[in-house]
PDB file of C-alpha atoms in Angstrom:
ATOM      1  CA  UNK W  95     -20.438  20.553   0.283  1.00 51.00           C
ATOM      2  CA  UNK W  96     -17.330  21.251   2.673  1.00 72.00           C
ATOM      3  CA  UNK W  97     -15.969  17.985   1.010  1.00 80.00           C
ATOM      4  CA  UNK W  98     -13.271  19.212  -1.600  1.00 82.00           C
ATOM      5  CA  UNK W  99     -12.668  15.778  -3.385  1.00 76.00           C
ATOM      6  CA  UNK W 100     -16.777  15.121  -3.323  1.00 77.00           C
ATOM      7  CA  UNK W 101     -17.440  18.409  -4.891  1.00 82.00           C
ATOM      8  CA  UNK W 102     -14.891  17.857  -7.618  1.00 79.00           C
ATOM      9  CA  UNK W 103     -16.023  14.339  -8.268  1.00 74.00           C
ATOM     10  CA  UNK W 104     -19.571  15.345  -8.272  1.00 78.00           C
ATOM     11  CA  UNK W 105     -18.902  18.139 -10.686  1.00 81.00           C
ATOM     12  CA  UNK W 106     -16.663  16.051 -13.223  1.00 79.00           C
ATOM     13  CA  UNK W 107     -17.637  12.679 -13.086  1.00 76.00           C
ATOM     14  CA  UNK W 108     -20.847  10.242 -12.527  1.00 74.00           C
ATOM     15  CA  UNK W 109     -20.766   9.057  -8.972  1.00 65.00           C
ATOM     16  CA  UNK W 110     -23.032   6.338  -9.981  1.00 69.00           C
ATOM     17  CA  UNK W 111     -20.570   4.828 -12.617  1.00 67.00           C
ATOM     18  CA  UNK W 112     -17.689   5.048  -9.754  1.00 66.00           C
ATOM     19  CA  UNK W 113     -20.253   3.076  -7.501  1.00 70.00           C
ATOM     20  CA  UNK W 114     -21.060  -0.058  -9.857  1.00 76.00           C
ATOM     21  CA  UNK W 115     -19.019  -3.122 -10.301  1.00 85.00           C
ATOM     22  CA  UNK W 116     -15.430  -3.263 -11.605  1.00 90.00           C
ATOM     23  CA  UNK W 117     -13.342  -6.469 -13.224  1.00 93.00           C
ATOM     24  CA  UNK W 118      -9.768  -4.903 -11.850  1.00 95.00           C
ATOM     25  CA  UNK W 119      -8.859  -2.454  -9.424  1.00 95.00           C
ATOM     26  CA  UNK W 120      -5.696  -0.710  -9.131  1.00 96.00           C
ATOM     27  CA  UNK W 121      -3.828   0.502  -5.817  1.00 97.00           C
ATOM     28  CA  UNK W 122      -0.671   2.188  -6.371  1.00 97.00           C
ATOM     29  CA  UNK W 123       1.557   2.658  -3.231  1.00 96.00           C
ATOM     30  CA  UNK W 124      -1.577   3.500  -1.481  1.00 96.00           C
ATOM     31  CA  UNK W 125      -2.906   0.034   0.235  1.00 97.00           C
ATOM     32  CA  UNK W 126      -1.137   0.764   3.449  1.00 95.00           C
ATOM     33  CA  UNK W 127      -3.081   4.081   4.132  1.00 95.00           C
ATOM     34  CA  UNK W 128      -6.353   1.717   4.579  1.00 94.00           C
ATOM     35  CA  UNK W 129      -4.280   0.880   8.091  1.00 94.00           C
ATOM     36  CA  UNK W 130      -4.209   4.229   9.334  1.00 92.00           C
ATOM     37  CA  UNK W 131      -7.429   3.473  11.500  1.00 90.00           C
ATOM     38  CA  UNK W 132      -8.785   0.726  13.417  1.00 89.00           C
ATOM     39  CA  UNK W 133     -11.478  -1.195  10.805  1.00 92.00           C
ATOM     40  CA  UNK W 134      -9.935   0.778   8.137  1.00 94.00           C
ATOM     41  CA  UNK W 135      -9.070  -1.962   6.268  1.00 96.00           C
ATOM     42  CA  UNK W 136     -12.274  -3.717   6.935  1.00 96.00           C
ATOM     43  CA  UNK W 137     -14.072  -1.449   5.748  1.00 96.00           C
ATOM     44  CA  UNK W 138     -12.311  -0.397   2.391  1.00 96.00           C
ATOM     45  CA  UNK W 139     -12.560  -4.402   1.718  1.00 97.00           C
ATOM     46  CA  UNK W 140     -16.109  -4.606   2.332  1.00 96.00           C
ATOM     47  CA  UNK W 141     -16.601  -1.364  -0.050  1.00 93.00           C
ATOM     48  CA  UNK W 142     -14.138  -3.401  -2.837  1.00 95.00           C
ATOM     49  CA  UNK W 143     -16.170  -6.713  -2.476  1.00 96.00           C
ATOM     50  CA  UNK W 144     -19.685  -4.902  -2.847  1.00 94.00           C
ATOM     51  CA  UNK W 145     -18.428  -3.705  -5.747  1.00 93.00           C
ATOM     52  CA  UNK W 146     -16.339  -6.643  -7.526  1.00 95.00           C
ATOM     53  CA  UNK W 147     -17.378 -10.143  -8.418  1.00 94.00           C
ATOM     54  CA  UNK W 148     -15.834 -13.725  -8.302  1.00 95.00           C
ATOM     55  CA  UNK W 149     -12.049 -13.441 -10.501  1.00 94.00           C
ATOM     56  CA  UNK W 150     -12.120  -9.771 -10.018  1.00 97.00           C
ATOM     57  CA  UNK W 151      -8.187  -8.875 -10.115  1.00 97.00           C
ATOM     58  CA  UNK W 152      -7.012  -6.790  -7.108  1.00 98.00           C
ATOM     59  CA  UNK W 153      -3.451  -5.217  -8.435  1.00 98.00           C
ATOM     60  CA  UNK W 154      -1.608  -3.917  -5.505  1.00 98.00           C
ATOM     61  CA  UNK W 155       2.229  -2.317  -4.804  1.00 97.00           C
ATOM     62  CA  UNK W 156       3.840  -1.188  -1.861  1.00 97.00           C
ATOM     63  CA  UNK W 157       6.990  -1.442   0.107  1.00 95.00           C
ATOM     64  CA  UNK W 158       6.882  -4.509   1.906  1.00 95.00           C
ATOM     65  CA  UNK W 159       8.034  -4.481   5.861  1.00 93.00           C
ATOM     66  CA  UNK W 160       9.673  -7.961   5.689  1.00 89.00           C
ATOM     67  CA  UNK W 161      12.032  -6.868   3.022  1.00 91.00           C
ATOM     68  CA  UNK W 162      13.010  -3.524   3.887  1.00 93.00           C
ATOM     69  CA  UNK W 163      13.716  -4.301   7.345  1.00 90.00           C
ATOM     70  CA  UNK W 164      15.851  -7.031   8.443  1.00 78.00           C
ATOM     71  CA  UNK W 165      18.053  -6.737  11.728  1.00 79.00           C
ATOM     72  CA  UNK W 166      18.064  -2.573  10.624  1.00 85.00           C
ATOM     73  CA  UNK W 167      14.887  -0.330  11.966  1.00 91.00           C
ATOM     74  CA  UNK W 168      16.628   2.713   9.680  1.00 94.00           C
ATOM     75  CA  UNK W 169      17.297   3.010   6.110  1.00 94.00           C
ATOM     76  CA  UNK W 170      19.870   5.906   5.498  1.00 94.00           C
ATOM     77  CA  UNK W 171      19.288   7.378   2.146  1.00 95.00           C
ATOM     78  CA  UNK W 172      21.094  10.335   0.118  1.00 94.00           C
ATOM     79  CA  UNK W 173      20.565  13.572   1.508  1.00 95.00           C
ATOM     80  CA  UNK W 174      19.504  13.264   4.796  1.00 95.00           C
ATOM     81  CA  UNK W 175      16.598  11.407   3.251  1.00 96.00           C
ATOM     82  CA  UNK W 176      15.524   7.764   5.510  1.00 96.00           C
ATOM     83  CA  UNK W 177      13.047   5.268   6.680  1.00 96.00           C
ATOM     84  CA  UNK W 178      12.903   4.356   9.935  1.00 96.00           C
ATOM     85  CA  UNK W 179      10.563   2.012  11.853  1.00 94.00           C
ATOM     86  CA  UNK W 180       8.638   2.741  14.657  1.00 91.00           C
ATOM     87  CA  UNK W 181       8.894  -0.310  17.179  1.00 78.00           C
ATOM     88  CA  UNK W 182       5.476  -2.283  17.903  1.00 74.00           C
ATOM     89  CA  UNK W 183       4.181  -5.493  19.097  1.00 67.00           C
ATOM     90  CA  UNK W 184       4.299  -8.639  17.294  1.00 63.00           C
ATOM     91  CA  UNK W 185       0.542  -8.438  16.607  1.00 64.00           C
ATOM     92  CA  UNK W 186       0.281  -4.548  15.656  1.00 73.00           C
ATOM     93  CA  UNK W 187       0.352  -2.679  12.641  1.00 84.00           C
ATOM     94  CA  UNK W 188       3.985  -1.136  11.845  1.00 91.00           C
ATOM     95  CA  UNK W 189       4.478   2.423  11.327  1.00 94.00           C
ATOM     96  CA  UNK W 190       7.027   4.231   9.610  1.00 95.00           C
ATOM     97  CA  UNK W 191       8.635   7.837   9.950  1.00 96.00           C
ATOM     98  CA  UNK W 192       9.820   8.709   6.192  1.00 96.00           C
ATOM     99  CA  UNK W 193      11.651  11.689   5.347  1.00 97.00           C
ATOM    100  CA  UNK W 194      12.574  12.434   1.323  1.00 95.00           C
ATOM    101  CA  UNK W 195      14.253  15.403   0.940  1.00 95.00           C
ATOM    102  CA  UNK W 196      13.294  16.087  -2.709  1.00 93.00           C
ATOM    103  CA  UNK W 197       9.713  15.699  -1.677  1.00 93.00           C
ATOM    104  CA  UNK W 198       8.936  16.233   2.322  1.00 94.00           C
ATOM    105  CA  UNK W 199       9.316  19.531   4.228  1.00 95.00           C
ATOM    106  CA  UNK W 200       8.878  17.725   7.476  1.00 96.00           C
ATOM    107  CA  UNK W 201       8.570  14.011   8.784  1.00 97.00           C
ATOM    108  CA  UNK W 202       5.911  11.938   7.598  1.00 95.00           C
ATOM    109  CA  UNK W 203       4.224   9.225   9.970  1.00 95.00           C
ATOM    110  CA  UNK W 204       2.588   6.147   7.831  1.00 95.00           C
ATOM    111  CA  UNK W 205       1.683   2.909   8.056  1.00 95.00           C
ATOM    112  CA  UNK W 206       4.095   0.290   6.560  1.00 95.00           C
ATOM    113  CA  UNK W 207       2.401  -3.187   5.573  1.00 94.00           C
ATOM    114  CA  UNK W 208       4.386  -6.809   5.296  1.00 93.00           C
ATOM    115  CA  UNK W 209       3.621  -9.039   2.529  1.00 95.00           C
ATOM    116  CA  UNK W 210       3.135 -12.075   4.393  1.00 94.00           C
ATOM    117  CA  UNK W 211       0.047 -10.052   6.753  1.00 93.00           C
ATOM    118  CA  UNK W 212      -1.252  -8.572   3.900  1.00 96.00           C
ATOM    119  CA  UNK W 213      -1.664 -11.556   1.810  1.00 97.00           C
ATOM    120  CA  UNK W 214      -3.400 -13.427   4.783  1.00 96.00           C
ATOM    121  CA  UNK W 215      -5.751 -10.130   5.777  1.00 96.00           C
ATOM    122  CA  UNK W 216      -6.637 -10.666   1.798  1.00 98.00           C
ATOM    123  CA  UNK W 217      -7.356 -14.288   2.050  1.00 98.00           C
ATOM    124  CA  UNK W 218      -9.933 -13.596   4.992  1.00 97.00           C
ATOM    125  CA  UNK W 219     -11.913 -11.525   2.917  1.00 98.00           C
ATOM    126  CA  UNK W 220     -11.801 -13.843  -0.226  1.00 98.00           C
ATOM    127  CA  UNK W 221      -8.817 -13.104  -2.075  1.00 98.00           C
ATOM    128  CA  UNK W 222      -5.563 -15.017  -3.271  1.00 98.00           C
ATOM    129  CA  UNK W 223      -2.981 -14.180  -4.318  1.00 98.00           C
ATOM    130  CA  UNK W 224      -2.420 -14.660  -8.457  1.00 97.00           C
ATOM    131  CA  UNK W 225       0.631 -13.162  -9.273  1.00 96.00           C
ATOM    132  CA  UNK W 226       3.633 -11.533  -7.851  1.00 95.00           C
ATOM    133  CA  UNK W 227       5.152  -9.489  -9.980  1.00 92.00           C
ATOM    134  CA  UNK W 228       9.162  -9.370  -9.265  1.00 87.00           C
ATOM    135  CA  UNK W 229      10.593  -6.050 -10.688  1.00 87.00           C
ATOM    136  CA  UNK W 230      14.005  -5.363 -11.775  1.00 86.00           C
ATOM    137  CA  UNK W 231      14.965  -1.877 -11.213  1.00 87.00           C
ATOM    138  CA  UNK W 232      18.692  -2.681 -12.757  1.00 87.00           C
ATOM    139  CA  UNK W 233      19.780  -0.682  -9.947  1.00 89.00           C
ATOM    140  CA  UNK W 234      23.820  -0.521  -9.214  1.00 90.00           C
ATOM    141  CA  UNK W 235      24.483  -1.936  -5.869  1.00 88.00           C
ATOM    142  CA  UNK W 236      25.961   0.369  -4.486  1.00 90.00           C
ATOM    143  CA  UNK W 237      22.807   2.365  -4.758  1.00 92.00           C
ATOM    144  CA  UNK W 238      21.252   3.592  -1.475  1.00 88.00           C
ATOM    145  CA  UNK W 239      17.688   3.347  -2.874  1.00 92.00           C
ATOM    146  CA  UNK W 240      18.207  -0.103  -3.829  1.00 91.00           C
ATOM    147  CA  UNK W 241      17.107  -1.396  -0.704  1.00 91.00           C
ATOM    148  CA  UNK W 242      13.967   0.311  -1.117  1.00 93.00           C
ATOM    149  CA  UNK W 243      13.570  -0.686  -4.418  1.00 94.00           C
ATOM    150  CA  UNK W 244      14.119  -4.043  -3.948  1.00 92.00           C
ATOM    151  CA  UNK W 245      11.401  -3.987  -1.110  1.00 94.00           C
ATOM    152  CA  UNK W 246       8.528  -2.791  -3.012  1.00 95.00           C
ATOM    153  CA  UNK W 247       6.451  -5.464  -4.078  1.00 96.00           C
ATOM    154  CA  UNK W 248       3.529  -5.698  -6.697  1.00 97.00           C
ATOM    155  CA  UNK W 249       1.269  -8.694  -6.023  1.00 98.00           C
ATOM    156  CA  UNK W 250      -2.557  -9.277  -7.970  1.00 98.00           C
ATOM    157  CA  UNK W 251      -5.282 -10.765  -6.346  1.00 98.00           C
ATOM    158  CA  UNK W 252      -7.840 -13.185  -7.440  1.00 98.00           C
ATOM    159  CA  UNK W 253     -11.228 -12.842  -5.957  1.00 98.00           C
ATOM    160  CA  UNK W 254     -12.429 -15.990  -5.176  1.00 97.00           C
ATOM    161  CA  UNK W 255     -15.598 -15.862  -2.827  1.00 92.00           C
TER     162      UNK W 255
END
């Protein structure tokens, strides 16, 4: 198969067992990547609820658009490192241009994901929200990634129908 991450997964797991039912799922910055495409997030959901069942947990994080954008569409960082937002309509999907100096070699182009759309995209497809988890990175003020840090949020959802 030309499919790297299918060969690898068919040679070291059982695709079955990664196809059955599961109590808790985990996504790690990673939720806003299901936005990338039109339906995208429709149809990771409708893979997650074939595969979960009624008070599954959903545990999600990611850096929520509300909170790290205010009346600023840039956040400077060390470095020449930033976030900056790409302008859209009220009813679109946000993007992002992200440079990290320590990590990128050029500009990366990704979706960015607000709490408050998020949490009602979940409730259409049967989950609420259980828990948000409030993190305190002890981070001094004058820090330039506190702003970032402060904007990532971890939230677990309930599956309820």
């Amino acid at each position: 198969s030309s499919n790297i991450m299918k060969k690898h997964y068919s040679e070291n797991y059982e695709l079955s067992k990664m196809l059955s039912c599961y109590d808790y799922i985990v996504s790690l910055m990673s939720i806003h990547n299901c936005f990338r495409n039109k339906g995208g997030f429709d149809n990771f959901m409708e893979f997650v609820n074939k595969r979960t069942n009624i008070s599954s947990e959903f545990l999600v994080s990611f850096i929520d658009e509300d909170e790290l954008f205010d009346n600023n569409n840039i956040v400077k960082l060390p470095n020449g490192s930033y976030l900056r937002k790409i302008e859209s309509t009220k009813d679109e999907l946000s993007w992002i241009k992200m440079y990290y100096s320590w990590r990128h070699t050029e500009v990366v182009k990704e979706p960015i994901i607000s709490s408050t759309k998020l949490i009602k995209q979940m409730r259409q497809k049967g989950w609420e929200v259980k828990m948000e988890k409030i993190i305190d990175y002890n981070l001094d003020i004058s820090n330039p990634w506190n702003k970032v840090a402060n904007s990532t949020k971890i939230f677990i959802f309930d599956k309820v129908n």
